[in-house]
Backbone atoms as SQL, in Angstrom:
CREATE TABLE atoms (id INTEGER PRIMARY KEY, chain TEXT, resi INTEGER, resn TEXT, atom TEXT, x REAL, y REAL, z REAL);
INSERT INTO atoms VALUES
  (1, 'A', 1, 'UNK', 'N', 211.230, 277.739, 140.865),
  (2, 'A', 1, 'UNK', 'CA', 210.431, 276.597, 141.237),
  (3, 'A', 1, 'UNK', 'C', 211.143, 275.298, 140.880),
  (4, 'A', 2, 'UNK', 'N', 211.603, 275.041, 139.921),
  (5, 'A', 2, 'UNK', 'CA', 212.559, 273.659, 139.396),
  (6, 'A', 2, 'UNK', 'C', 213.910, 273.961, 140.223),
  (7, 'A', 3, 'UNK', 'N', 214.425, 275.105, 140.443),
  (8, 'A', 3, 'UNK', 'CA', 215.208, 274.754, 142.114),
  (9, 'A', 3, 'UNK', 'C', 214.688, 273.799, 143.155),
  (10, 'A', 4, 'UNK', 'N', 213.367, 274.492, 143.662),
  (11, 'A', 4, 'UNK', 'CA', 213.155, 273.642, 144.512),
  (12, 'A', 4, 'UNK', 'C', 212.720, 272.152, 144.373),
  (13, 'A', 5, 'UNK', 'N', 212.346, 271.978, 143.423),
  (14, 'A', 5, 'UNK', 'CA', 211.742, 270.760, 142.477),
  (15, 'A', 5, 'UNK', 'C', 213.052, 269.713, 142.954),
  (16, 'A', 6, 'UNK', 'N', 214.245, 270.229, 142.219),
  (17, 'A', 6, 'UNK', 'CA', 215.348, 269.462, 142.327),
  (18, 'A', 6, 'UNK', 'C', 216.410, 268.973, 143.313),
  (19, 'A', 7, 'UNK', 'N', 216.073, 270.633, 144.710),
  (20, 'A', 7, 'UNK', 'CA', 216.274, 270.385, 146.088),
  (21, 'A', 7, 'UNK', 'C', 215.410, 269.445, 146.635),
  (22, 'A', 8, 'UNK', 'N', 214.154, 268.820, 146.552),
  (23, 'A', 8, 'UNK', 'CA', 213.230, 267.976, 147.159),
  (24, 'A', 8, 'UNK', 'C', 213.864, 266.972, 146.602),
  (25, 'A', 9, 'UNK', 'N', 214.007, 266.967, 145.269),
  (26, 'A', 9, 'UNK', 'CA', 214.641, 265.177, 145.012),
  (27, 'A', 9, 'UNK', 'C', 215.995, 264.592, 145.551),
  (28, 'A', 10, 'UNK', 'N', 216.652, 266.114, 145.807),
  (29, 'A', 10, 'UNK', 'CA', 218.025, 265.372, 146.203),
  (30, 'A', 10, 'UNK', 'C', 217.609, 264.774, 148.193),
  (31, 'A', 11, 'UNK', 'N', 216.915, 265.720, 148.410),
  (32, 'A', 11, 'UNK', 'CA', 216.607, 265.143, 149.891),
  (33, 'A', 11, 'UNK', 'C', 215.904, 263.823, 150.075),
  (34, 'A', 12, 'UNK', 'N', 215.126, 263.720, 148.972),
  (35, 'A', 12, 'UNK', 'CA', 214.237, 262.195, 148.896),
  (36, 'A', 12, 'UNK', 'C', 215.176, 261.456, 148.734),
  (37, 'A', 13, 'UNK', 'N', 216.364, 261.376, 147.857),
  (38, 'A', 13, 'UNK', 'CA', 217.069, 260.384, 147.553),
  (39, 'A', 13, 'UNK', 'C', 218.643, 260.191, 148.834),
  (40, 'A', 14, 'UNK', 'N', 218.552, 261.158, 149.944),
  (41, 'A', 14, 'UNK', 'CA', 219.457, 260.977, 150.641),
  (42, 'A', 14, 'UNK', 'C', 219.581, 259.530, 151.681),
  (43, 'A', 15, 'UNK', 'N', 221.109, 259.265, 151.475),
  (44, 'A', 15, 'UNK', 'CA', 221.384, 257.871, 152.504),
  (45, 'A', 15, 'UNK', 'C', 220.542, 258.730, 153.754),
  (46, 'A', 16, 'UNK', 'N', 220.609, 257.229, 155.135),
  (47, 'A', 16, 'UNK', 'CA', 220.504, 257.740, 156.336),
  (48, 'A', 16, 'UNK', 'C', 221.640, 258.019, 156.815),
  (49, 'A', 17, 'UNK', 'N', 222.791, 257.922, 156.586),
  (50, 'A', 17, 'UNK', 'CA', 224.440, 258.482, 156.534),
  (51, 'A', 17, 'UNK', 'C', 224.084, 260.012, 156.488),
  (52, 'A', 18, 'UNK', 'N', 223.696, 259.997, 155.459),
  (53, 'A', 18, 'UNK', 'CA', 223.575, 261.847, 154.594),
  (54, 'A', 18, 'UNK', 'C', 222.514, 262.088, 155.434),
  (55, 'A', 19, 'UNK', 'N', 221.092, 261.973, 155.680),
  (56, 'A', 19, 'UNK', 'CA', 220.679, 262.670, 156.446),
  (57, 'A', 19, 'UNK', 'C', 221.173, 262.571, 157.872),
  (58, 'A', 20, 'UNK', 'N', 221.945, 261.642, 159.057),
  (59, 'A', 20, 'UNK', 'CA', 222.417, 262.111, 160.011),
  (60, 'A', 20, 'UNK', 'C', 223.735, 263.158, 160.006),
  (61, 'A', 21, 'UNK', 'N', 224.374, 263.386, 158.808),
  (62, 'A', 21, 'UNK', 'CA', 225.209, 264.702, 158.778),
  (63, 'A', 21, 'UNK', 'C', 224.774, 265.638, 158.604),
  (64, 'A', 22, 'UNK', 'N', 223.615, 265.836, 157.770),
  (65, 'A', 22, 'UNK', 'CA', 222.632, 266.956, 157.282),
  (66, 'A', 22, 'UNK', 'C', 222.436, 267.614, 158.525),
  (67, 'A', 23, 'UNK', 'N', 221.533, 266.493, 159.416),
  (68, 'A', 23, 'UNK', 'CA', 221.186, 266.921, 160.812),
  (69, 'A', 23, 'UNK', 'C', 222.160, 267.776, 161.743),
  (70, 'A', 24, 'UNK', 'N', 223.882, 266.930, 161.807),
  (71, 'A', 24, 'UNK', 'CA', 224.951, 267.675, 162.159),
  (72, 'A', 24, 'UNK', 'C', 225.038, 268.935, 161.611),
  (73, 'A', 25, 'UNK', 'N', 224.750, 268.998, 160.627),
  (74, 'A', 25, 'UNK', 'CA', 225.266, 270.444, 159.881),
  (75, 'A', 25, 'UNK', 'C', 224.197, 271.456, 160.503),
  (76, 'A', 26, 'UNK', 'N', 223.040, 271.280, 160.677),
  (77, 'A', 26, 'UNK', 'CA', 221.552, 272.177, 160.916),
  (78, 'A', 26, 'UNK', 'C', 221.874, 272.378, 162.089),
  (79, 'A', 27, 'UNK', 'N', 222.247, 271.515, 163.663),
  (80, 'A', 27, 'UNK', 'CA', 222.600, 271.446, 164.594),
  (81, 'A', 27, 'UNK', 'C', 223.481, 272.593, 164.743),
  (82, 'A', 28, 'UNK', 'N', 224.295, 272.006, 164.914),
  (83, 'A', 28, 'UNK', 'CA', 226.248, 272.719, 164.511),
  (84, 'A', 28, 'UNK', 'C', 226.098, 273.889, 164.244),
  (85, 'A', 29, 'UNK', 'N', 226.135, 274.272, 162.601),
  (86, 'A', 29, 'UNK', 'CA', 226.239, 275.474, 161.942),
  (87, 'A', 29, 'UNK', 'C', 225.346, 276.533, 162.301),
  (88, 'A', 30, 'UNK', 'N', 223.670, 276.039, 162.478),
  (89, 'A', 30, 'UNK', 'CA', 222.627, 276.579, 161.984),
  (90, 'A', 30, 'UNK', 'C', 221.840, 277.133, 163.239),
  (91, 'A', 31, 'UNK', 'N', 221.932, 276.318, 164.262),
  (92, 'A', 31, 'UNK', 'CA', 221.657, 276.025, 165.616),
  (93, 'A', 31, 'UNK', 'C', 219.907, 275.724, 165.815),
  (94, 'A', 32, 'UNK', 'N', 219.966, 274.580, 164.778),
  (95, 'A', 32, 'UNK', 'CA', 218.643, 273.969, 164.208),
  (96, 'A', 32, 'UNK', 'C', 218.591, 272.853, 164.613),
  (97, 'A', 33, 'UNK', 'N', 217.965, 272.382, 165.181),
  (98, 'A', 33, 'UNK', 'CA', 217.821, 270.596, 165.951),
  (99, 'A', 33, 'UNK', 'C', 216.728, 270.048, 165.528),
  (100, 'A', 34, 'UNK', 'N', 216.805, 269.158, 164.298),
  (101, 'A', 34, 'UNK', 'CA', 215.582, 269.051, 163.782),
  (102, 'A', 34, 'UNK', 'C', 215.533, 267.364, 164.471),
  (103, 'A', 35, 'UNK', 'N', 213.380, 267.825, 164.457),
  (104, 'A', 35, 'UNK', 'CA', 212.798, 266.514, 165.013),
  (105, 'A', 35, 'UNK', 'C', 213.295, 265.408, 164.729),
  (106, 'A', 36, 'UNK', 'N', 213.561, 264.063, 165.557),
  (107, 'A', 36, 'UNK', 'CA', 213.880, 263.189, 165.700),
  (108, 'A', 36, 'UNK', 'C', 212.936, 262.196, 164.249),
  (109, 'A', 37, 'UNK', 'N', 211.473, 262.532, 165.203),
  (110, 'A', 37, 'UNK', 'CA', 210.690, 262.181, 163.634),
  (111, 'A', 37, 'UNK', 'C', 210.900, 262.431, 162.464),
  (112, 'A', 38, 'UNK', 'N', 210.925, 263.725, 162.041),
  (113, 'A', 38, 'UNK', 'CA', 211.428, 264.050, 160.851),
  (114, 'A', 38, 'UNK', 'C', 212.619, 263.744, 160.108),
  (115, 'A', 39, 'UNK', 'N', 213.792, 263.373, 160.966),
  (116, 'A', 39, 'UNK', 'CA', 214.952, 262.903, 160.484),
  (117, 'A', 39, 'UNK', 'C', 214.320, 261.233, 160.097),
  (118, 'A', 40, 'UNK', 'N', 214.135, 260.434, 160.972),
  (119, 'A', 40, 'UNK', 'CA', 213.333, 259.041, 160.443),
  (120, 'A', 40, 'UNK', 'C', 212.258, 259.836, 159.024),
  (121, 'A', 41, 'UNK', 'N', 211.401, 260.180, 159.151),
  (122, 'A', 41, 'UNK', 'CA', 210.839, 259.968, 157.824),
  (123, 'A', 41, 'UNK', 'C', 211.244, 260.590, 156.542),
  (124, 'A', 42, 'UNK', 'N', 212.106, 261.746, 156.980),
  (125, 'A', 42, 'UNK', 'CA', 213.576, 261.858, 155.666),
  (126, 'A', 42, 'UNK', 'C', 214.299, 260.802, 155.271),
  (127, 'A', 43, 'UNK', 'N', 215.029, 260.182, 156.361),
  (128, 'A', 43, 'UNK', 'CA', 215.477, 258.571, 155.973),
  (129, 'A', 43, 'UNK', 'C', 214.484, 257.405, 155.636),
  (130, 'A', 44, 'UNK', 'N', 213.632, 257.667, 155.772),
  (131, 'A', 44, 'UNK', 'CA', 212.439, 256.388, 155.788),
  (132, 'A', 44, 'UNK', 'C', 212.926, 255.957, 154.385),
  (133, 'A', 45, 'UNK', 'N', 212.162, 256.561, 153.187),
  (134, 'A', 45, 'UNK', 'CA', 212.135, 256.130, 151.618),
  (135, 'A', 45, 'UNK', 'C', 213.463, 255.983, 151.082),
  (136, 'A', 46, 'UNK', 'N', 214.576, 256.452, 152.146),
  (137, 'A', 46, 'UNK', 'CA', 215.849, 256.556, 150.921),
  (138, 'A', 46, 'UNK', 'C', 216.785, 255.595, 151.948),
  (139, 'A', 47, 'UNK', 'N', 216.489, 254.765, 153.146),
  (140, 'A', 47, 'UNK', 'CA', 216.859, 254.160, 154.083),
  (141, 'A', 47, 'UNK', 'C', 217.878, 253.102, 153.811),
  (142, 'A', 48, 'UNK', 'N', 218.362, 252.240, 154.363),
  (143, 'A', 48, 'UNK', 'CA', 219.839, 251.755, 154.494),
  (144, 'A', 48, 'UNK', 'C', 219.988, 250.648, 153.620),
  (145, 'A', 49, 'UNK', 'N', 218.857, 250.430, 153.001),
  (146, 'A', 49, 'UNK', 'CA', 218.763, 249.284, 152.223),
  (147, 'A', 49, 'UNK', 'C', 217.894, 248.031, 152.391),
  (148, 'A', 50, 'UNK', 'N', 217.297, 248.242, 153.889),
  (149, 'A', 50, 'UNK', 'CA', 216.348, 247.418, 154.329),
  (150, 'A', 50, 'UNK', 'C', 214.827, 247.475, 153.554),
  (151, 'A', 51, 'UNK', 'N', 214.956, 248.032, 153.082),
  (152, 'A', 51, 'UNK', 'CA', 213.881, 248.522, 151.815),
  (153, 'A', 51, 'UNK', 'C', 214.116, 247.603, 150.585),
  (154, 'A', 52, 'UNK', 'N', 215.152, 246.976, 150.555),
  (155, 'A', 52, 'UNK', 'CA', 215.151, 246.580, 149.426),
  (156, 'A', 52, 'UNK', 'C', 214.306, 244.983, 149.815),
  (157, 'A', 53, 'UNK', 'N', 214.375, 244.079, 151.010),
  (158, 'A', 53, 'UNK', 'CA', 213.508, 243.298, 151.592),
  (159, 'A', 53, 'UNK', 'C', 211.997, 243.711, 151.586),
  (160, 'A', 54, 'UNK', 'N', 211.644, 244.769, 151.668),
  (161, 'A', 54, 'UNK', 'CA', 210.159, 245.092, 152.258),
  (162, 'A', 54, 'UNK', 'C', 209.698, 245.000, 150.795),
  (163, 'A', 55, 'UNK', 'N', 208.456, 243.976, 151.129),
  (164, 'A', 55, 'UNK', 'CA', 207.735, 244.259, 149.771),
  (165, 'A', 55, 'UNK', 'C', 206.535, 245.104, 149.736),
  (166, 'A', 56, 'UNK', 'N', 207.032, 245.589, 148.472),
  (167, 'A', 56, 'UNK', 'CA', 205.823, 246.944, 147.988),
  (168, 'A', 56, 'UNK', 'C', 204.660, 246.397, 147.362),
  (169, 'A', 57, 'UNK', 'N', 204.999, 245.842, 146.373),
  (170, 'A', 57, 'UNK', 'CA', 203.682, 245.197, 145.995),
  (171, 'A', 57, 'UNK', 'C', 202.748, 243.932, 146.184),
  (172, 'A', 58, 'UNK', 'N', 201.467, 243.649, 145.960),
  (173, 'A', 58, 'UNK', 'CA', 201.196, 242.159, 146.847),
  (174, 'A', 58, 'UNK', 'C', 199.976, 241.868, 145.830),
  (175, 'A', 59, 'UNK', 'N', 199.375, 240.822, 145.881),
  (176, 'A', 59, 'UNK', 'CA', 198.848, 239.729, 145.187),
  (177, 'A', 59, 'UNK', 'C', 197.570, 239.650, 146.050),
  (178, 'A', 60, 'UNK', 'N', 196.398, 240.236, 146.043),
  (179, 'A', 60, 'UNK', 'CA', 195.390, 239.564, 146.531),
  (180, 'A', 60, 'UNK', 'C', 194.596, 238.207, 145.657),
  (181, 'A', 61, 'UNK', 'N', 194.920, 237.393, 146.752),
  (182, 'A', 61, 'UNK', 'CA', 194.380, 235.788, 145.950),
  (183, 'A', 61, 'UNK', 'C', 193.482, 235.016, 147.079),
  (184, 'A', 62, 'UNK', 'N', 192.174, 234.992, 146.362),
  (185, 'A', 62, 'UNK', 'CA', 191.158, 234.342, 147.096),
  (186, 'A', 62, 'UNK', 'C', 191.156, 232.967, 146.771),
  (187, 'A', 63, 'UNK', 'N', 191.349, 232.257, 148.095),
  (188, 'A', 63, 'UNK', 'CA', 191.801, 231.005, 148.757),
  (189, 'A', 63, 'UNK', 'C', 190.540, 230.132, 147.915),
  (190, 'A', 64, 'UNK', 'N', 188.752, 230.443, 148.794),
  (191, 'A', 64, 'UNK', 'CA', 187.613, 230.123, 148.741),
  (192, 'A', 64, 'UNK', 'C', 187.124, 231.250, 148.689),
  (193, 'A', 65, 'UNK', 'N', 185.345, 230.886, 148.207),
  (194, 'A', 65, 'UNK', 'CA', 184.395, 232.006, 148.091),
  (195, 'A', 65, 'UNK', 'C', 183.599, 231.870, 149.840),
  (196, 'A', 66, 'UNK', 'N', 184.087, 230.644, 150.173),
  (197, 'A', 66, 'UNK', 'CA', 182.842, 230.324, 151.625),
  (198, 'A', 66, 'UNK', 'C', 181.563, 230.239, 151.166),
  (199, 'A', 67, 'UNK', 'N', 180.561, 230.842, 152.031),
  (200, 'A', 67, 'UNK', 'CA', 179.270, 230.325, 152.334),
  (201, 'A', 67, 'UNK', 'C', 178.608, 231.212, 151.642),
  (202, 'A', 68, 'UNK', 'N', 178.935, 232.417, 151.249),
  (203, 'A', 68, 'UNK', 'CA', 178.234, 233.652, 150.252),
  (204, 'A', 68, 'UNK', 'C', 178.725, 233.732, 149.086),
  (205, 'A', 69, 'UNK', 'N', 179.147, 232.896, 148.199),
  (206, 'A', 69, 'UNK', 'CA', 179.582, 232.911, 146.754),
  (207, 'A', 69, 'UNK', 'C', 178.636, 233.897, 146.335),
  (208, 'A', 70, 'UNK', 'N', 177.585, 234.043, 146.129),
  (209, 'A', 70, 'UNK', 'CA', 177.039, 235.480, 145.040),
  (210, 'A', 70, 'UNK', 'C', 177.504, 236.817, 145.862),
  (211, 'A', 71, 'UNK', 'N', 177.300, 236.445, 147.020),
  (212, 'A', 71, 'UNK', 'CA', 178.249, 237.888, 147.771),
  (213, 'A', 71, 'UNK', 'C', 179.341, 238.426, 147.411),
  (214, 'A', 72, 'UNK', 'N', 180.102, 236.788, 147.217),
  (215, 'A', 72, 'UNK', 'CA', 181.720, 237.458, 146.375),
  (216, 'A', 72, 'UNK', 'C', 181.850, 237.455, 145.386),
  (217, 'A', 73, 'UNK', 'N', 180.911, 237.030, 144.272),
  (218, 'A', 73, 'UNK', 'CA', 181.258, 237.393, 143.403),
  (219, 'A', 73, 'UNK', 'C', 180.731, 238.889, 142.694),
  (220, 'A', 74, 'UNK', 'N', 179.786, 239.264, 144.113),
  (221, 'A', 74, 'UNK', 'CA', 179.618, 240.844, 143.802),
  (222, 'A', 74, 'UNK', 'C', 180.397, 241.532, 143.927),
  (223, 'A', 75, 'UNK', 'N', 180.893, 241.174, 145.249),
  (224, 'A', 75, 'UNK', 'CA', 182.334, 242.261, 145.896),
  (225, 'A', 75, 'UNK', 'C', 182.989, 242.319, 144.800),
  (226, 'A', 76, 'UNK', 'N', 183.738, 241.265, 144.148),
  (227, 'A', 76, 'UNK', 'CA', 184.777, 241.027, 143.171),
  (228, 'A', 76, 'UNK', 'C', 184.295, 241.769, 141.960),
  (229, 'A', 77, 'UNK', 'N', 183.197, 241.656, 141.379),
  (230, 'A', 77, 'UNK', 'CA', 182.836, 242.810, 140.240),
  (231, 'A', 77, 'UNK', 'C', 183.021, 244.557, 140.752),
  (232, 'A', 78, 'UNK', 'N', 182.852, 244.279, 141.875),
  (233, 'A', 78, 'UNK', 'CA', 182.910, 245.675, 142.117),
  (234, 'A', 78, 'UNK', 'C', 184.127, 246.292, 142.417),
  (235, 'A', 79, 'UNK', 'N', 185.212, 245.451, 142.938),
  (236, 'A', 79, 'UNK', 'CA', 186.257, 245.608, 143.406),
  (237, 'A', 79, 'UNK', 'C', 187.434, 245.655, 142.297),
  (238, 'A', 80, 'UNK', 'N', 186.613, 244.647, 141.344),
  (239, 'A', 80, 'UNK', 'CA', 187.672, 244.869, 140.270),
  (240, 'A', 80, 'UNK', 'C', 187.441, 245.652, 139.108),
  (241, 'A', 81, 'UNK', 'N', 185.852, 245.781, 138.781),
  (242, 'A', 81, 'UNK', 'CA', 185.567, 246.326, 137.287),
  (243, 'A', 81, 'UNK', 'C', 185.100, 245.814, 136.727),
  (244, 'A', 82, 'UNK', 'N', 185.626, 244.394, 136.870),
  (245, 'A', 82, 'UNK', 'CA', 184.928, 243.650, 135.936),
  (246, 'A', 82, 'UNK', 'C', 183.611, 243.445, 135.581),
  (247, 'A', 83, 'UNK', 'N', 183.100, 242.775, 134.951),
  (248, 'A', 83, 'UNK', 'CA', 181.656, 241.826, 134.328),
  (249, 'A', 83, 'UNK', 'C', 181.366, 240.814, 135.491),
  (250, 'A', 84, 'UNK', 'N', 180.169, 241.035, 135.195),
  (251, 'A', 84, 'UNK', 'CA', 179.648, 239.611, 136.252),
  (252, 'A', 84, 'UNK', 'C', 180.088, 238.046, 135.907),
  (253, 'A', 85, 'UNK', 'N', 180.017, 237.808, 134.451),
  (254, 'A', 85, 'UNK', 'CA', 181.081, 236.967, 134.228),
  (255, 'A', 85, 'UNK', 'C', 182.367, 236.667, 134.460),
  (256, 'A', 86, 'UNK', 'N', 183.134, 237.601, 134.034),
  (257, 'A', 86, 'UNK', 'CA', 184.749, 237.262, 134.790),
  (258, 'A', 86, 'UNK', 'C', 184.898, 237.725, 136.207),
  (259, 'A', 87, 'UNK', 'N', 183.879, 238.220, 136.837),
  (260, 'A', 87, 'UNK', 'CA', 184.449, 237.538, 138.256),
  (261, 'A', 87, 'UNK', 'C', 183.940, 236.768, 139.107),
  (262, 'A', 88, 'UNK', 'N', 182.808, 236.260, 138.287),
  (263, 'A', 88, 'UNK', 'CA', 182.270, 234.667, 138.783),
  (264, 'A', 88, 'UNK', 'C', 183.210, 233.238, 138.077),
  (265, 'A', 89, 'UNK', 'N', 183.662, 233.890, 136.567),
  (266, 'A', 89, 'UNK', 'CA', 184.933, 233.287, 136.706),
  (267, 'A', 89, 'UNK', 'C', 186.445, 233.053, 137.861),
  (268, 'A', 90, 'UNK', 'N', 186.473, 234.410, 138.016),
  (269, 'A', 90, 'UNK', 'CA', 187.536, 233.940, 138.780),
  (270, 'A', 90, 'UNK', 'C', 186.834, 233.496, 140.724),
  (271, 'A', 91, 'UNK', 'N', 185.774, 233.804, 141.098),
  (272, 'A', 91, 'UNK', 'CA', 185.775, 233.190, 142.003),
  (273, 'A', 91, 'UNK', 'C', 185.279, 231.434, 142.170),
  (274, 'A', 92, 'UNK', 'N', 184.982, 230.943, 141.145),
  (275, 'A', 92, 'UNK', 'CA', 185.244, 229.988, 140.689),
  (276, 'A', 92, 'UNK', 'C', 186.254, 228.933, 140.234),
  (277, 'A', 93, 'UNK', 'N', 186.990, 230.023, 140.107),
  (278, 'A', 93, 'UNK', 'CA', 188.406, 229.207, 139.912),
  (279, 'A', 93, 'UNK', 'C', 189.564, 229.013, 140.944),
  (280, 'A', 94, 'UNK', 'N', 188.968, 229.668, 142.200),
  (281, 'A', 94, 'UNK', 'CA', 189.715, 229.905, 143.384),
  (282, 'A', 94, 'UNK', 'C', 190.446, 229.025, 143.633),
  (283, 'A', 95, 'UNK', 'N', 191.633, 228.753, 143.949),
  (284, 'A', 95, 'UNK', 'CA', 192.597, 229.988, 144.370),
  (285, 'A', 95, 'UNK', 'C', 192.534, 230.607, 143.183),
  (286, 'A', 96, 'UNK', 'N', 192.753, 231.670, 143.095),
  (287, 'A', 96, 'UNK', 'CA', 192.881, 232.660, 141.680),
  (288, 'A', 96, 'UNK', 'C', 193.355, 234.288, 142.457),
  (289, 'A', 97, 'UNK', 'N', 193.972, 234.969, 141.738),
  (290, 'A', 97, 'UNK', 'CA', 194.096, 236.525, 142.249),
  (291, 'A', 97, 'UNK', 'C', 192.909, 237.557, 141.744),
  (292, 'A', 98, 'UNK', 'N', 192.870, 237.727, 142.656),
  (293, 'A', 98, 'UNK', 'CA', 191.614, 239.344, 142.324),
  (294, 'A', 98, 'UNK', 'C', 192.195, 240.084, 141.786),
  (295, 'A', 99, 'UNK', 'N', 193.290, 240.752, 142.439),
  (296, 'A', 99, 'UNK', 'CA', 193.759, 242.043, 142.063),
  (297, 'A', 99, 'UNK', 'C', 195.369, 241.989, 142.053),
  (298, 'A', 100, 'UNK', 'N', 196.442, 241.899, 141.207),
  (299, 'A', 100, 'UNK', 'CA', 198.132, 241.940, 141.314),
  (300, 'A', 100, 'UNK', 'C', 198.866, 243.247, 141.190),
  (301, 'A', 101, 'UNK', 'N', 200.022, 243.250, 141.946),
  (302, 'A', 101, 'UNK', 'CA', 200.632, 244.549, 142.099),
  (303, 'A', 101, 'UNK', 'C', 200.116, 245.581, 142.667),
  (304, 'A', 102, 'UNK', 'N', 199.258, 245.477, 143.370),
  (305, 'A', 102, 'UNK', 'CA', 198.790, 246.245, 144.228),
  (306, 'A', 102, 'UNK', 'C', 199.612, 246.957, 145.747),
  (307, 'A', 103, 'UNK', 'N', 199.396, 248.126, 146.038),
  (308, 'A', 103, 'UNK', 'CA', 200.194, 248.686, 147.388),
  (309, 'A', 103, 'UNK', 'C', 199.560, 247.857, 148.863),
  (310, 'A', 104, 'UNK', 'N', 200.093, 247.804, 149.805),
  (311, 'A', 104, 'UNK', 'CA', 200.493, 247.267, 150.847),
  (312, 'A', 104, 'UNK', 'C', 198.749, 247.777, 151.330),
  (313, 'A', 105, 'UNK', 'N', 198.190, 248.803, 151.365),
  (314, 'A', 105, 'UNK', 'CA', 197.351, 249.601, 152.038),
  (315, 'A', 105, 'UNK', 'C', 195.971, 248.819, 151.351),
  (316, 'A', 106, 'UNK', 'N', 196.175, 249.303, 149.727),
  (317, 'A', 106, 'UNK', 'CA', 195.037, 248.277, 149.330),
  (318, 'A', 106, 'UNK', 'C', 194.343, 247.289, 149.391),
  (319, 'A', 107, 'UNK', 'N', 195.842, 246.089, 149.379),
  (320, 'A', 107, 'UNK', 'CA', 195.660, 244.915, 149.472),
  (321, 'A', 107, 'UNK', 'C', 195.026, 244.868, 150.970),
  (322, 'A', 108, 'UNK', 'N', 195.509, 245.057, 151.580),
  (323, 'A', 108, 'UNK', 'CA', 194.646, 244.854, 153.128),
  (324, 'A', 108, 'UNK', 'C', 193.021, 245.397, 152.871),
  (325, 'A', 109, 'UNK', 'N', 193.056, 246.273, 152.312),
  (326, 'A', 109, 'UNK', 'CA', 191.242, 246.764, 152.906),
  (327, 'A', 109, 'UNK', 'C', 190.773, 245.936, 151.582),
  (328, 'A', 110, 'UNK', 'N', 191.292, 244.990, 150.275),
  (329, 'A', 110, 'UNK', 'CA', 190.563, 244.396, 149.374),
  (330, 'A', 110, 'UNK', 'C', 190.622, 242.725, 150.244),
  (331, 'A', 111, 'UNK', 'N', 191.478, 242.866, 150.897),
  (332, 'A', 111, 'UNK', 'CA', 190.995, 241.193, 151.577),
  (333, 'A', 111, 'UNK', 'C', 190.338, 241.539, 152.894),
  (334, 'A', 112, 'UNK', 'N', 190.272, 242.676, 153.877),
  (335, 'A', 112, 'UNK', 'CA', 189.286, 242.900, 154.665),
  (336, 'A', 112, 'UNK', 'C', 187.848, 243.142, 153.881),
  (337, 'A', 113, 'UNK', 'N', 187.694, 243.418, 152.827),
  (338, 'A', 113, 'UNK', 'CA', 185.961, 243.675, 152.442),
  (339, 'A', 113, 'UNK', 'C', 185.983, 242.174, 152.301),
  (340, 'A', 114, 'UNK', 'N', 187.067, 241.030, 151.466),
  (341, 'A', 114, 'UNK', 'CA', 186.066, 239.980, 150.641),
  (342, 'A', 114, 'UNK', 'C', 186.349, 239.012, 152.170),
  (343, 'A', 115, 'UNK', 'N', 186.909, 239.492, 152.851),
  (344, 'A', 115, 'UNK', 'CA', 186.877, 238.433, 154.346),
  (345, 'A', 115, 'UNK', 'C', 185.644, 238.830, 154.799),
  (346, 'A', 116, 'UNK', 'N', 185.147, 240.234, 154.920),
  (347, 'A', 116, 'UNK', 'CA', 183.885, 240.213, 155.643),
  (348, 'A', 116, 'UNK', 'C', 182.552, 240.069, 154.838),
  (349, 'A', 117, 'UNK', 'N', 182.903, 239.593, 153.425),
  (350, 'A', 117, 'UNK', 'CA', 181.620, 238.980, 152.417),
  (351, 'A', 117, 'UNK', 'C', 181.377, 237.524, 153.030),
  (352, 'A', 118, 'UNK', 'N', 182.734, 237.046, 153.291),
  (353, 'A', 118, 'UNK', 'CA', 182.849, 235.360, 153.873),
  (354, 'A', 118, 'UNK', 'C', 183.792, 234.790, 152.859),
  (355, 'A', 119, 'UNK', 'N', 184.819, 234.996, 152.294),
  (356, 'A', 119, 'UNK', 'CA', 185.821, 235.022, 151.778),
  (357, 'A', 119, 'UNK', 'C', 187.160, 234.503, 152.260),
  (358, 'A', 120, 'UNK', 'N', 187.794, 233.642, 151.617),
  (359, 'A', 120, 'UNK', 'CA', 189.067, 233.401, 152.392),
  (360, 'A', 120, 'UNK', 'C', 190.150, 233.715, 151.374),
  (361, 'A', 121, 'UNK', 'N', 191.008, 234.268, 151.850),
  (362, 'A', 121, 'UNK', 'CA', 191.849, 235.187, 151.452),
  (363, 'A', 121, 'UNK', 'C', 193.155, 235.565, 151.596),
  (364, 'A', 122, 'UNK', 'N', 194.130, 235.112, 150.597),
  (365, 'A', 122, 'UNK', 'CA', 195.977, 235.612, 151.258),
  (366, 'A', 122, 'UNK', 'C', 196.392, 236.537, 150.495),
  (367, 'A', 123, 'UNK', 'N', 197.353, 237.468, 151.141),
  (368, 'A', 123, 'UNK', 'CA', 198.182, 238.291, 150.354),
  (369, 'A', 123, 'UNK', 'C', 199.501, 237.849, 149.743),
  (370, 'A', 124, 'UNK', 'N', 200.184, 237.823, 148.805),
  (371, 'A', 124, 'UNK', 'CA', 201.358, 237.366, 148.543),
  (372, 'A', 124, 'UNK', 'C', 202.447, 238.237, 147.930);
């Protein structure tokens, strides 16, 4: 099992160089023609370096509360954990961040809920 453990990491960590020879070799040798897709999302995470531009993490920071301030400052207790105090603090203090370091996926559906409380809202 830690074979394969350690075969998965070396494939996660392959250039897209290394996986289009890989592909040659499966082709060629093996007489394996693997999906076009699958070669992209083998290269996806370990890709040419254009990854090193894409940002992973993001900053949800509410601009304004708008026209439903107790709305957001429910969302925001709920969204964050907090006390009804600190996040009537922070929507009070707007601009302010809700939530930092957050993934790409999150941040979108935490500024789609406090946009549709009436919320204004950037990612950074």
């Amino acid at each position: 099992m830690a074979d394969l453990k350690e075969f998965a990491e070396q494939l996660v960590n392959l250039t897209v160089k290394e996986v289009n020879e890989l592909a040659g070799i499966l082709k060629d040798e093996h007489g394996i023609e693997p999906a076009a897709a699958a070669v992209a999302v083998a290269a996806g995470p370990a890709g040419g370096g254009d990854e090193a531009d894409e940002q992973t993490e993001f900053d949800v920071i509410l601009k304004a509360a708008g026209g439903s301030k107790l709305a957001v400052v429910k969302l925001v207790k709920e969204l964050t954990g907090l006390g009804l105090k600190e996040a009537k603090a922070i929507v009070d203090s707007a601009p302010a961040a809700v939530k930092e370091a957050v993934t790409k996926d999150e941040a979108e559906g935490l500024k789609a809920s406090l946009e549709e409380a009436g919320a204004e809202v950037e990612l950074k």
